[in-house]
């Protein structure tokens, strides 16, 4: 335990939590909320405060719930690498166990949305009609930021909605539940757990069936299509005609 | 082989049969002698024609299966993620074409890619004609005809884009609806008329369909006909060269050489399009879902050729004012006015230039862009202006891909639109004049050979290598203009128009490099001979 904390403490220096040598930790048994508190103090308190009450570098985490911590840490957004318009995604810096411990600690401070049950993450329970409903929900609730094909899009002030390719179902669910940063919260009254599962199934469908009509040019729509036809289509054909006319008769 | 001994072949008989009834041979013989210059830029027109053929063929296939109706149906095709959703019959049939009709997806993609190539090739072809001054007398009318073709092509593209009734095309129509409603007073009524009720209504798809497959294609074909007939009558322009003058056309006659080349070029273009259509997806409309006025997707863009209009709307600051209780949306009216002006100016440019320069001679030599710096600069500025608006249509993608703030991107593009256009004009003109000066030097004194020799007197000089005849021809073929003087007209009066015109010609030709005269060349020759 001490080793763990020291490893974490040494890396509080913002931006480089030397992944706290997670795998080398010899503690096979369940980490507890107290372990979570220690991990939090070592890695997160510089910005979020020792009691998670928030500082000028980071918001209060009281009441954000386990789901938020799990999402932020396991997608590698937290600990935040550097101050920017939006926390960047990286490889996760903690193991699932350590994250669970921190989640437990934050959840113990005040109630908040919890990590979803596996039942709501299982896309195989959704039939074709459910996928279709998920698609419709996605287009209505998410496409204005994430693009219909989930290719991502620009938001104001240098922020952006990321592409939604190959995201873990649990993170999709947690994103909807907690509304990270500029994303709105979709609580269970807005989109029920069944519907969230349908959205997850729809995204999974897109991942598994990438592009029916051939290479998708980044799913960026008419912009990539236009550039393609100018550069490769017309460019290629003009190159051929230069070659054709360069032959002596 | 003499005709008397050989029995006439079947082809000979058939052609004779036809000729006796249609007198076609004269036509074939005349057309067969039409000459095409050998320069790649003259093949752009062919790319246009061949991609149009691809559009017609694939489009005919699509009409067999497309259902132009906005009646609500529940999807029951094989694309799982849309199963059971309510959608228009148009969208459902577009999905069927994509998933349940053999070859349908390929045809849809071929149709769409060919349309993009068609308009892109038109654009490049127009630039070629513009920058080589090939629109000058006697081809002014054909420039206008071609320009109308360009507008028709845009209309074809836009109506086609709107047919499948997916989310993207619906968003496009929503923008049109917004623009129409932005017209003061009558806007709302026009919108009602267009959509047959409150947007989106039930009528727009069938209406656009009729335009898309009947009226517009008929017009396009008619105008292509006029364009080609005028081209045959006016003949091609050509770049100057030995033996290539204002009074002839040098190249391959249609029969047989050019026909063979063109035939194979047709297959190259068609083949390239099919290859693209079968490997790259275009408008994956199943991802967009059926149109529904509430969702809007990030990255909603029109096809590239409408991009400039979308970009103009994005670049315009959101000005609005209220006059006597009416809201006047300057943010819509100004872009419409600017684009309209831009298009009209480009369309009548040949007449503007003719009036300014007072040049009523016939021109059959394609001018090198540098030899007409002002026109080239106007063209470059126009291209820049267009390109910036075009880029602005993807301001959001520029922002996400380069990790920029989308507002900053917009401000930067606004500055580039206004300041940049002026800079590009000025810079192009300077560069063109610089190139002309270089040509003049080379013509008079030859190339710098890089060989330094020492004269007996101790002086070092670089040997200049004179041009061969062939090269020199290209550089010599250049006519100069001088500003038109202010002269009284027949009634002995000087009208304000005359003053304006004099000012404009000064702008056009004030900065110029005069062509090398034979006398100068003579002098330079003698100088070299020492």
XYZ file of C-alpha atoms in Angstrom:
779
model
C 0.000 0.000 0.000
C 2.720 2.450 0.950
C 4.538 1.669 -2.259
C 1.445 2.358 -4.225
C 0.891 5.702 -2.632
C 4.506 6.676 -3.023
C 4.488 5.737 -6.646
C 1.390 7.831 -7.087
C 2.686 10.685 -4.985
C 5.855 10.945 -6.982
C 3.844 11.546 -10.052
C 1.378 14.121 -8.882
C 3.324 16.466 -11.092
C 0.513 17.296 -13.444
C 0.424 15.395 -16.628
C 2.656 12.484 -15.799
C 1.256 9.898 -13.500
C 3.767 7.261 -14.319
C 0.805 4.937 -14.530
C 1.548 4.223 -10.877
C 3.033 0.885 -11.883
C -0.401 -0.609 -11.501
C 0.290 -4.132 -12.651
C 3.284 -4.528 -10.371
C 1.133 -3.914 -7.314
C 1.151 -7.179 -5.458
C -2.220 -6.666 -3.891
C -4.474 -9.234 -5.456
C -7.233 -8.672 -2.950
C -10.005 -6.134 -3.442
C -8.934 -2.537 -2.931
C -11.214 -0.602 -0.606
C -12.565 2.903 -0.502
C -9.708 3.815 1.858
C -7.214 2.713 -0.765
C -9.204 4.801 -3.166
C -8.883 7.809 -0.893
C -5.122 7.383 -0.741
C -4.876 7.029 -4.502
C -7.063 10.077 -4.897
C -4.968 12.166 -2.497
C -1.837 11.190 -4.346
C -3.039 11.661 -7.896
C -6.042 13.868 -7.991
C -6.054 16.115 -4.954
C -3.742 18.677 -6.525
C -6.595 19.735 -8.725
C -9.707 18.424 -7.040
C -8.706 19.153 -3.445
C -7.930 16.815 -0.594
C -11.605 16.277 0.226
C -12.573 16.318 -3.459
C -14.143 19.668 -2.672
C -12.602 21.251 -5.784
C -9.894 23.875 -6.306
C -9.362 26.480 -8.944
C -7.711 23.810 -11.070
C -10.543 21.358 -11.023
C -14.206 21.118 -10.086
C -15.647 19.566 -6.959
C -16.297 15.868 -7.291
C -18.812 15.654 -4.493
C -21.878 13.929 -5.843
C -20.507 13.184 -9.333
C -20.786 9.511 -8.516
C -18.836 6.403 -9.343
C -19.909 6.463 -12.986
C -18.187 9.773 -13.582
C -14.923 8.672 -11.993
C -14.954 5.393 -13.874
C -15.599 7.181 -17.164
C -13.017 9.912 -16.634
C -10.248 7.663 -15.398
C -10.803 4.589 -17.536
C -10.966 6.592 -20.775
C -7.675 8.173 -19.713
C -9.082 11.693 -19.412
C -8.192 11.939 -15.740
C -5.790 12.762 -14.314
C -5.880 15.572 -16.786
C -2.678 15.798 -18.808
C -2.668 19.536 -19.334
C -5.020 22.432 -19.137
C -6.713 22.898 -22.471
C -10.143 23.509 -23.850
C -11.025 19.925 -23.009
C -9.401 16.989 -21.215
C -7.667 14.792 -23.780
C -8.127 11.076 -23.996
C -5.071 8.911 -23.364
C -4.287 5.383 -22.332
C -5.806 4.854 -18.891
C -3.308 5.572 -16.124
C -4.886 3.226 -13.558
C -6.124 -0.328 -13.464
C -9.803 -1.068 -13.236
C -9.266 -2.096 -9.602
C -7.624 1.142 -8.606
C -10.288 3.083 -10.430
C -13.013 1.141 -8.677
C -11.402 2.026 -5.398
C -11.405 5.732 -6.254
C -14.982 5.458 -7.490
C -15.961 3.870 -4.220
C -14.289 6.708 -2.347
C -16.064 9.417 -4.357
C -19.384 7.579 -4.171
C -19.018 7.358 -0.401
C -18.709 11.158 -0.120
C -22.155 11.785 -1.526
C -24.611 9.773 -3.572
C -24.333 10.044 -7.330
C -24.878 7.962 -10.432
C -23.282 4.552 -10.072
C -21.502 2.344 -12.532
C -24.173 0.631 -14.691
C -25.074 -3.017 -14.292
C -23.805 -5.382 -16.944
C -27.390 -6.060 -17.930
C -27.638 -2.595 -19.495
C -24.443 -2.974 -21.414
C -25.186 -6.192 -23.207
C -25.900 -5.362 -26.821
C -26.779 -8.951 -27.605
C -30.077 -8.490 -25.756
C -31.197 -5.938 -28.339
C -32.983 -7.118 -31.476
C -32.963 -5.468 -34.896
C -35.873 -3.201 -34.081
C -34.080 -2.150 -30.928
C -30.986 -1.288 -32.940
C -33.203 0.753 -35.242
C -34.691 2.598 -32.266
C -31.194 3.120 -30.928
C -30.200 4.622 -34.265
C -33.156 6.970 -34.210
C -32.384 8.011 -30.616
C -28.784 8.559 -31.579
C -29.706 10.790 -34.509
C -32.061 12.845 -32.381
C -29.938 13.169 -29.231
C -26.338 12.759 -30.200
C -25.773 13.366 -33.937
C -25.721 17.160 -33.675
C -22.454 16.886 -31.789
C -21.080 13.466 -32.671
C -22.213 13.336 -36.350
C -24.691 10.737 -37.623
C -22.007 8.213 -38.341
C -20.409 8.925 -34.955
C -17.449 10.538 -36.711
C -17.279 13.434 -34.243
C -17.660 17.168 -34.761
C -16.584 20.642 -33.683
C -18.100 22.519 -30.771
C -17.517 26.096 -29.740
C -14.287 27.522 -28.306
C -11.971 24.830 -29.553
C -13.941 22.031 -27.934
C -15.028 19.003 -29.846
C -17.225 15.949 -29.591
C -15.049 12.888 -30.126
C -15.579 10.169 -32.688
C -17.507 7.270 -31.199
C -15.687 4.337 -32.695
C -14.879 1.295 -30.574
C -15.847 2.842 -27.264
C -16.455 0.381 -24.433
C -20.202 -0.011 -23.832
C -19.732 0.918 -20.198
C -18.129 4.225 -21.178
C -20.912 4.997 -23.614
C -23.413 4.416 -20.851
C -21.449 6.452 -18.326
C -20.970 9.280 -20.802
C -24.730 9.547 -21.210
C -25.275 9.259 -17.486
C -22.709 11.843 -16.387
C -22.398 14.190 -19.351
C -18.628 14.755 -19.378
C -17.612 18.352 -19.946
C -19.646 19.844 -22.776
C -21.888 16.861 -23.212
C -25.339 17.123 -21.684
C -26.483 14.621 -19.074
C -29.007 12.092 -20.328
C -30.522 10.792 -17.123
C -32.861 7.853 -16.947
C -35.898 10.070 -17.334
C -34.548 11.410 -20.631
C -33.321 8.162 -22.036
C -34.274 5.040 -20.121
C -31.694 2.327 -19.385
C -33.296 0.141 -22.086
C -32.922 2.957 -24.564
C -29.340 3.549 -23.518
C -28.721 -0.102 -24.229
C -30.261 0.327 -27.654
C -27.967 3.217 -28.386
C -25.015 1.098 -27.263
C -26.204 -1.695 -29.545
C -26.488 0.738 -32.442
C -22.946 2.009 -31.913
C -21.748 -1.582 -31.658
C -23.517 -2.330 -34.931
C -21.653 0.544 -36.619
C -18.363 -0.784 -35.261
C -19.002 -4.299 -36.483
C -20.349 -3.365 -39.905
C -17.997 -0.618 -40.853
C -18.915 0.547 -44.322
C -21.217 -1.169 -46.738
C -20.314 0.769 -49.837
C -16.516 0.534 -49.728
C -13.917 2.740 -48.050
C -15.663 5.437 -46.079
C -13.089 8.253 -46.424
C -13.328 8.987 -42.713
C -17.143 9.274 -42.687
C -16.727 13.005 -43.048
C -19.492 13.294 -45.566
C -19.466 15.489 -48.641
C -16.252 17.285 -47.697
C -14.065 14.229 -47.978
C -16.010 13.094 -51.025
C -15.448 16.418 -52.747
C -11.741 16.477 -51.965
C -11.438 12.909 -53.150
C -13.070 13.505 -56.508
C -10.949 16.599 -57.162
C -7.639 15.169 -56.135
C -7.871 11.527 -57.107
C -10.786 11.443 -59.542
C -10.201 14.481 -61.687
C -6.487 14.589 -60.857
C -6.009 11.021 -61.991
C -7.955 11.437 -65.189
C -6.173 14.663 -66.063
C -2.865 12.877 -65.496
C -3.993 10.233 -67.976
C -4.974 12.844 -70.524
C -1.625 14.585 -70.158
C -0.027 11.258 -70.867
C -2.323 10.549 -73.822
C -1.684 13.860 -75.520
C 2.035 13.678 -74.924
C 2.339 10.763 -77.366
C 3.532 11.874 -80.748
C 0.946 11.173 -83.423
C -8.127 -3.748 -105.059
C -10.496 -2.215 -107.547
C -14.111 -1.660 -106.905
C -15.233 -3.512 -109.977
C -13.717 -6.822 -108.993
C -14.608 -6.900 -105.311
C -18.173 -7.542 -104.309
C -19.393 -4.692 -102.117
C -19.155 -5.736 -98.492
C -22.089 -5.738 -96.128
C -20.894 -2.600 -94.386
C -20.459 -0.852 -97.678
C -23.974 -1.773 -98.672
C -25.399 -0.713 -95.357
C -23.615 2.624 -95.429
C -24.710 3.174 -98.979
C -28.281 2.395 -98.010
C -28.146 4.898 -95.205
C -26.408 7.536 -97.233
C -28.871 7.374 -100.099
C -31.655 8.088 -97.655
C -30.042 10.555 -95.255
C -27.135 12.092 -97.179
C -25.168 11.540 -94.032
C -21.835 11.162 -95.743
C -21.412 14.898 -96.227
C -21.980 15.480 -92.557
C -19.648 12.694 -91.527
C -17.021 13.911 -93.923
C -17.245 17.476 -92.682
C -17.300 16.540 -89.042
C -14.635 13.947 -89.621
C -12.277 16.678 -90.666
C -12.795 18.723 -87.536
C -9.445 19.064 -85.928
C -8.627 18.714 -82.235
C -5.479 20.299 -80.916
C -3.060 18.091 -79.026
C -2.956 19.578 -75.598
C -4.241 17.896 -72.493
C -6.348 20.838 -71.455
C -8.516 20.304 -74.515
C -9.578 16.940 -73.156
C -11.376 18.392 -70.146
C -14.452 18.843 -72.266
C -14.364 15.174 -73.060
C -14.168 14.235 -69.396
C -17.326 16.291 -68.913
C -19.084 14.560 -71.756
C -18.114 11.066 -70.717
C -19.001 11.507 -67.088
C -22.333 12.858 -68.287
C -22.860 9.625 -70.197
C -22.099 7.703 -66.996
C -24.633 9.874 -65.165
C -27.309 9.245 -67.774
C -26.813 5.484 -67.802
C -26.694 5.003 -64.047
C -29.480 7.531 -63.551
C -31.776 5.648 -65.890
C -31.181 2.542 -63.822
C -32.037 4.427 -60.647
C -35.326 5.753 -62.015
C -36.493 2.160 -62.491
C -36.450 1.621 -58.752
C -36.680 5.001 -57.068
C -40.059 6.005 -55.759
C -40.397 9.790 -55.689
C -42.969 10.036 -52.980
C -43.121 11.332 -49.448
C -45.830 8.948 -48.334
C -44.968 7.481 -44.971
C -43.966 3.828 -44.971
C -42.377 1.524 -42.397
C -39.056 0.178 -43.496
C -38.912 -3.551 -43.912
C -35.777 -4.067 -45.980
C -32.589 -5.812 -45.084
C -30.696 -3.004 -43.336
C -31.195 -3.932 -39.692
C -30.568 -0.614 -37.940
C -33.493 1.024 -39.705
C -35.997 -1.826 -39.435
C -39.516 -0.757 -38.599
C -38.777 2.977 -38.672
C -41.264 5.346 -40.253
C -39.825 7.045 -43.308
C -40.804 8.414 -46.682
C -41.262 6.015 -49.574
C -38.463 7.905 -51.332
C -35.969 7.134 -48.593
C -37.153 3.529 -48.305
C -36.718 2.988 -52.023
C -33.252 4.556 -51.897
C -32.416 2.043 -49.155
C -33.816 -0.770 -51.273
C -31.658 0.343 -54.165
C -28.674 0.227 -51.834
C -29.356 -3.102 -50.124
C -31.951 -5.165 -51.918
C -31.556 -4.512 -55.611
C -28.698 -6.220 -57.313
C -26.133 -3.722 -58.519
C -28.175 -0.908 -57.050
C -25.561 0.357 -54.625
C -22.934 0.378 -57.351
C -25.265 2.328 -59.633
C -26.131 4.799 -56.904
C -22.481 5.367 -56.096
C -21.565 5.550 -59.773
C -24.290 8.133 -60.328
C -23.184 10.274 -57.426
C -19.441 10.051 -58.061
C -19.975 10.780 -61.762
C -21.997 13.837 -60.827
C -19.164 15.104 -58.632
C -16.641 14.467 -61.391
C -18.918 16.037 -64.000
C -19.109 19.321 -62.173
C -15.462 19.280 -61.145
C -14.450 18.797 -64.771
C -16.777 21.623 -65.796
C -15.038 23.854 -63.287
C -11.579 23.048 -64.554
C -12.693 23.381 -68.163
C -14.078 26.834 -67.417
C -10.820 27.853 -65.791
C -8.906 26.697 -68.855
C -11.155 28.695 -71.154
C -10.967 31.733 -68.910
C -7.244 31.850 -68.352
C -6.355 31.315 -71.994
C -8.820 33.962 -73.132
C -10.614 31.366 -75.245
C -13.878 33.168 -74.563
C -12.912 36.085 -76.781
C -14.616 36.814 -80.054
C -16.033 34.725 -81.763
C -16.605 32.479 -78.746
C -18.351 34.838 -76.313
C -21.741 33.261 -76.896
C -20.366 29.822 -76.303
C -18.918 30.970 -72.985
C -22.377 32.044 -71.936
C -23.867 28.772 -73.168
C -21.226 26.882 -71.223
C -21.892 28.974 -68.160
C -25.589 28.177 -68.345
C -24.603 24.516 -68.560
C -22.617 24.985 -65.376
C -25.623 26.474 -63.598
C -27.840 23.681 -64.921
C -25.324 21.152 -63.645
C -25.457 22.753 -60.201
C -29.225 22.576 -60.298
C -29.101 18.931 -61.354
C -26.709 18.212 -58.535
C -28.757 19.979 -55.936
C -32.072 18.427 -56.953
C -30.417 15.009 -56.969
C -28.903 15.588 -53.538
C -32.354 16.356 -52.195
C -34.164 13.330 -53.604
C -33.269 10.454 -51.257
C -34.912 12.331 -48.406
C -32.311 11.318 -45.878
C -31.243 13.512 -43.001
C -28.511 15.179 -45.021
C -30.675 16.104 -47.977
C -33.397 17.280 -45.621
C -30.908 19.552 -43.869
C -29.958 20.933 -47.272
C -33.584 21.709 -48.045
C -34.005 23.241 -44.603
C -31.226 25.699 -45.486
C -32.906 26.505 -48.802
C -36.147 26.973 -46.922
C -34.383 29.375 -44.559
C -32.903 31.312 -47.461
C -36.239 31.568 -49.214
C -37.917 32.726 -46.040
C -35.198 35.321 -45.622
C -36.505 37.162 -48.669
C -38.482 40.080 -47.275
C -42.282 40.026 -47.390
C -42.812 37.341 -50.025
C -40.351 34.796 -48.590
C -42.811 32.884 -46.482
C -45.290 32.653 -49.344
C -42.671 31.405 -51.749
C -41.663 28.781 -49.218
C -45.285 27.622 -48.945
C -45.548 27.456 -52.690
C -42.295 25.557 -53.093
C -42.916 22.942 -50.444
C -46.649 22.727 -50.939
C -47.395 23.831 -47.395
C -45.356 24.159 -44.241
C -41.780 22.928 -44.648
C -40.989 20.071 -45.272
C -44.452 19.236 -46.625
C -45.256 16.286 -48.830
C -44.590 17.678 -52.255
C -40.997 18.684 -52.563
C -39.521 15.289 -53.463
C -41.906 14.538 -56.347
C -41.454 18.090 -57.615
C -37.695 17.969 -57.517
C -37.820 14.550 -59.126
C -39.611 15.894 -62.174
C -37.031 18.650 -62.489
C -34.189 16.244 -61.906
C -35.110 13.617 -64.466
C -37.088 15.547 -67.075
C -36.665 19.252 -67.378
C -33.074 19.744 -66.290
C -31.578 16.807 -68.231
C -33.455 17.918 -71.350
C -32.012 21.406 -70.945
C -28.537 20.055 -70.266
C -28.623 17.927 -73.382
C -29.965 20.800 -75.468
C -27.276 23.149 -74.226
C -24.554 20.562 -74.703
C -25.803 20.296 -78.288
C -25.601 24.048 -78.821
C -22.225 24.148 -77.106
C -20.774 21.478 -79.378
C -22.251 22.886 -82.566
C -20.816 26.283 -81.744
C -17.507 24.634 -80.960
C -17.447 23.003 -84.386
C -18.402 26.266 -86.065
C -15.910 28.357 -84.128
C -13.231 25.656 -84.137
C -10.841 25.111 -81.283
C -8.365 27.615 -80.048
C -4.790 26.467 -79.822
C -1.577 27.538 -78.217
C 0.773 29.353 -80.531
C 3.599 27.383 -82.031
C 5.408 26.884 -85.303
C 2.737 26.599 -87.944
C -0.022 27.286 -85.461
C -1.509 30.651 -86.215
C -4.658 32.603 -85.717
C -5.924 31.286 -89.046
C -5.613 27.541 -88.691
C -6.010 24.707 -86.204
C -3.283 22.111 -85.918
C -4.029 18.733 -84.417
C -5.649 15.419 -85.107
C -8.765 15.232 -87.272
C -11.732 13.480 -85.700
C -11.601 10.680 -88.265
C -9.912 8.396 -87.659
C -7.226 9.357 -85.198
C -9.103 11.450 -82.730
C -12.144 9.175 -82.719
C -9.957 6.245 -81.767
C -8.258 8.239 -79.040
C -11.513 9.641 -77.762
C -13.117 6.230 -77.794
C -10.439 4.807 -75.598
C -10.498 7.890 -73.408
C -14.196 7.307 -72.879
C -13.448 3.878 -71.506
C -10.710 5.269 -69.301
C -13.050 7.838 -67.752
C -15.893 5.387 -67.407
C -13.597 2.731 -66.014
C -12.097 5.133 -63.490
C -15.572 6.117 -62.338
C -16.713 2.532 -61.939
C -13.522 1.726 -60.061
C -14.134 4.616 -57.690
C -17.807 3.753 -57.299
C -17.050 0.185 -56.412
C -14.340 0.928 -53.867
C -15.339 4.182 -52.189
C -18.638 4.835 -50.561
C -20.471 8.052 -51.239
C -23.429 9.332 -49.283
C -23.961 6.313 -47.005
C -27.566 7.373 -46.635
C -28.415 4.507 -44.311
C -26.210 6.147 -41.692
C -28.034 9.422 -41.965
C -31.451 7.977 -41.326
C -34.758 9.311 -42.607
C -35.316 13.047 -42.703
C -36.912 14.473 -39.659
C -36.830 18.214 -39.051
C -35.527 17.950 -35.481
C -32.077 16.287 -35.647
C -29.162 18.022 -37.271
C -25.889 16.208 -37.626
C -22.476 17.637 -36.932
C -20.609 17.938 -40.194
C -23.680 18.603 -42.306
C -22.327 19.761 -45.621
C -23.663 20.034 -49.127
C -21.912 18.345 -52.019
C -18.759 20.199 -52.973
C -20.237 22.282 -55.775
C -22.820 23.902 -53.489
C -20.177 24.382 -50.814
C -19.423 27.954 -51.874
C -23.002 28.976 -51.105
C -22.990 27.236 -47.739
C -19.645 28.841 -46.975
C -20.947 32.298 -47.845
C -23.732 31.836 -45.307
C -21.274 30.656 -42.687
C -18.916 33.584 -43.241
C -21.566 36.240 -43.080
C -21.869 37.797 -39.628
C -25.336 37.334 -38.157
C -26.724 40.776 -38.959
C -30.417 41.377 -38.760
C -32.448 44.498 -38.409
C -36.046 45.340 -37.902
C -37.641 47.818 -40.241
C -41.279 48.769 -39.643
C -41.897 45.533 -37.851
C -40.369 43.394 -40.603
C -37.230 41.494 -39.801
C -34.655 41.957 -42.506
C -32.102 39.163 -42.438
C -28.976 40.748 -43.873
C -27.146 37.563 -42.967
C -29.096 35.840 -45.728
C -29.746 38.663 -48.175
C -26.160 39.866 -48.444
C -24.688 36.442 -49.255
C -27.415 35.843 -51.833
C -26.705 39.214 -53.418
C -22.933 38.719 -53.394
C -23.167 35.248 -54.895
C -25.663 36.402 -57.498
C -23.387 39.255 -58.506
C -20.361 36.966 -58.618
C -22.149 34.532 -60.910
C -23.550 37.184 -63.230
C -20.190 38.936 -63.534
C -18.478 35.669 -64.389
C -21.140 34.874 -66.951
C -20.902 38.155 -68.829
C -17.175 38.620 -68.334
C -16.351 38.222 -72.056
C -18.549 41.204 -72.855
C -17.139 43.262 -70.029
C -13.606 42.614 -71.155
C -14.496 43.317 -74.749
C -16.045 46.615 -73.866
C -13.129 47.648 -71.713
C -10.431 46.692 -74.169
C -12.385 47.699 -77.247
C -10.966 44.577 -78.856
C -13.394 43.359 -81.491
C -10.950 41.183 -83.448
C -11.314 37.451 -83.791
C -8.971 35.404 -81.668
C -8.100 31.800 -82.265
C -4.854 31.604 -80.399
C -5.086 30.601 -76.761
C -3.336 33.278 -74.804
C -0.751 32.302 -72.247
C -2.108 33.530 -68.915
C 0.998 35.619 -68.194
C 0.482 37.607 -71.358
C -2.698 39.125 -70.038
C -1.773 39.941 -66.455
C -4.909 41.837 -65.524
C -7.298 39.163 -66.685
C -5.198 36.458 -65.088
C -5.182 38.429 -61.861
C -8.949 38.912 -61.981
C -9.338 35.199 -62.571
C -6.976 34.257 -59.762
C -8.762 36.596 -57.372
C -12.071 35.058 -58.415
C -10.749 31.565 -57.843
C -9.466 32.610 -54.439
C -12.774 34.194 -53.491
C -14.610 31.061 -54.513
C -12.126 28.756 -52.812
C -12.351 30.584 -49.499
C -16.132 30.361 -49.491
C -15.745 26.741 -50.382
C -13.338 26.147 -47.520
C -15.684 27.963 -45.172
C -18.313 25.309 -45.784
C -16.039 22.930 -43.925
C -14.969 25.337 -41.179
C -16.089 22.866 -38.517
C -13.978 20.068 -39.965
C -10.997 22.378 -40.303
C -11.434 23.184 -36.622
C -11.633 19.592 -35.402
C -8.879 18.277 -37.632
C -6.366 20.950 -36.806
C -7.549 21.345 -33.217
C -8.563 24.951 -33.720
C -11.327 27.065 -32.367
C -14.113 27.102 -34.913
C -14.734 30.829 -34.332
C -11.107 31.646 -35.014
C -11.291 29.617 -38.204
C -14.284 31.671 -39.269
C -12.589 34.994 -38.478
C -9.478 33.923 -40.349
C -11.533 32.922 -43.369
C -13.437 36.199 -43.293
C -10.171 38.084 -43.394
C -8.843 35.871 -46.150
C -11.995 36.424 -48.161
C -11.734 40.177 -48.181
C -8.077 41.048 -47.767
C -6.800 37.886 -49.402
C -8.692 38.463 -52.617
C -7.022 41.845 -53.063
C -3.592 40.457 -52.266
C -4.036 37.564 -54.662
C -5.062 39.978 -57.395
C -2.037 42.141 -56.901
C 0.386 39.277 -56.485
C -0.805 37.427 -59.570
C -0.506 40.525 -61.661
C 3.050 41.126 -60.470
C 4.029 37.530 -61.059
C 2.543 37.524 -64.551
C 4.361 40.719 -65.443
C 7.564 39.312 -64.004
C 7.222 36.209 -66.141
C 6.616 38.341 -69.195
C 9.778 40.300 -68.502
C 11.669 37.064 -68.190
C 10.276 35.846 -71.510
C 11.326 39.087 -73.133
C 14.834 38.762 -71.795
C 15.097 35.179 -72.960
C 13.785 35.997 -76.389
C 16.219 38.852 -76.832
C 19.294 37.415 -75.223
C 18.742 33.672 -74.907
C 18.975 31.456 -71.864
C 21.604 31.904 -69.233
C 23.752 28.922 -69.936
C 25.688 29.046 -66.669
C 28.935 29.009 -68.660
C 31.283 31.819 -67.682
C 34.020 32.762 -70.092
C 36.838 35.197 -69.790
C 37.281 37.708 -72.539
C 40.780 38.439 -73.778
C 40.482 41.790 -72.074
C 40.081 40.047 -68.694
C 36.337 40.638 -68.470
C 34.115 37.758 -67.364
C 30.833 37.176 -69.141
C 28.189 34.534 -68.978
C 27.401 32.933 -72.298
C 23.769 33.221 -73.255
C 22.402 30.457 -75.367
C 19.977 31.644 -78.018
C 16.538 30.028 -78.341
C 15.801 27.598 -81.084
C 13.091 28.614 -83.529
C 10.488 26.375 -81.963
C 10.839 27.857 -78.506
C 11.109 31.370 -79.803
C 7.839 31.041 -81.635
C 5.973 30.471 -78.415
C 7.452 33.544 -76.832
C 7.011 35.775 -79.841
C 3.332 35.001 -80.295
C 2.057 37.747 -78.150
C -0.001 40.741 -78.975
C -0.035 43.827 -76.961
C -2.832 46.125 -76.091
C -2.739 49.763 -75.344
C -5.254 51.660 -73.288
C -8.132 53.028 -75.331
C -7.977 56.781 -75.657
C -10.816 59.070 -74.735
C -12.305 59.997 -78.073
C -15.432 61.931 -78.876
C -18.199 59.837 -80.382
C -19.941 60.394 -83.711
C -21.797 63.384 -82.333
C -18.560 64.888 -81.174
C -19.362 64.412 -77.504
C -17.418 62.678 -74.818
C -19.876 60.741 -72.682
C -19.267 59.716 -69.077
C -19.235 56.100 -70.321
C -16.273 56.908 -72.510
C -14.412 58.320 -69.541
C -15.244 55.289 -67.465
C -14.067 53.027 -70.200
C -10.837 54.893 -70.641
C -10.206 54.608 -66.928
C -10.923 50.903 -67.037
C -8.612 50.220 -69.970
C -5.908 52.092 -68.177
C -6.440 49.770 -65.231
C -6.306 46.823 -67.571
C -3.270 47.706 -69.590
C -1.348 50.407 -67.785
C 1.227 47.971 -66.431
C 2.368 46.001 -69.355
C 5.432 44.631 -71.023
C 5.450 45.438 -74.681
C 6.194 42.551 -76.999
C 9.535 42.209 -78.667
C 9.508 43.925 -82.033
C 11.311 42.412 -85.012
C 13.621 45.424 -84.939
C 14.635 44.747 -81.347
C 15.209 41.110 -82.183
C 17.441 42.119 -85.068
C 19.500 44.389 -82.859
C 19.816 41.717 -80.212
C 20.951 39.192 -82.819
C 23.686 41.475 -84.067
C 24.752 42.122 -80.540
C 25.069 38.390 -79.905
C 27.083 37.883 -83.032
C 29.972 39.981 -81.797
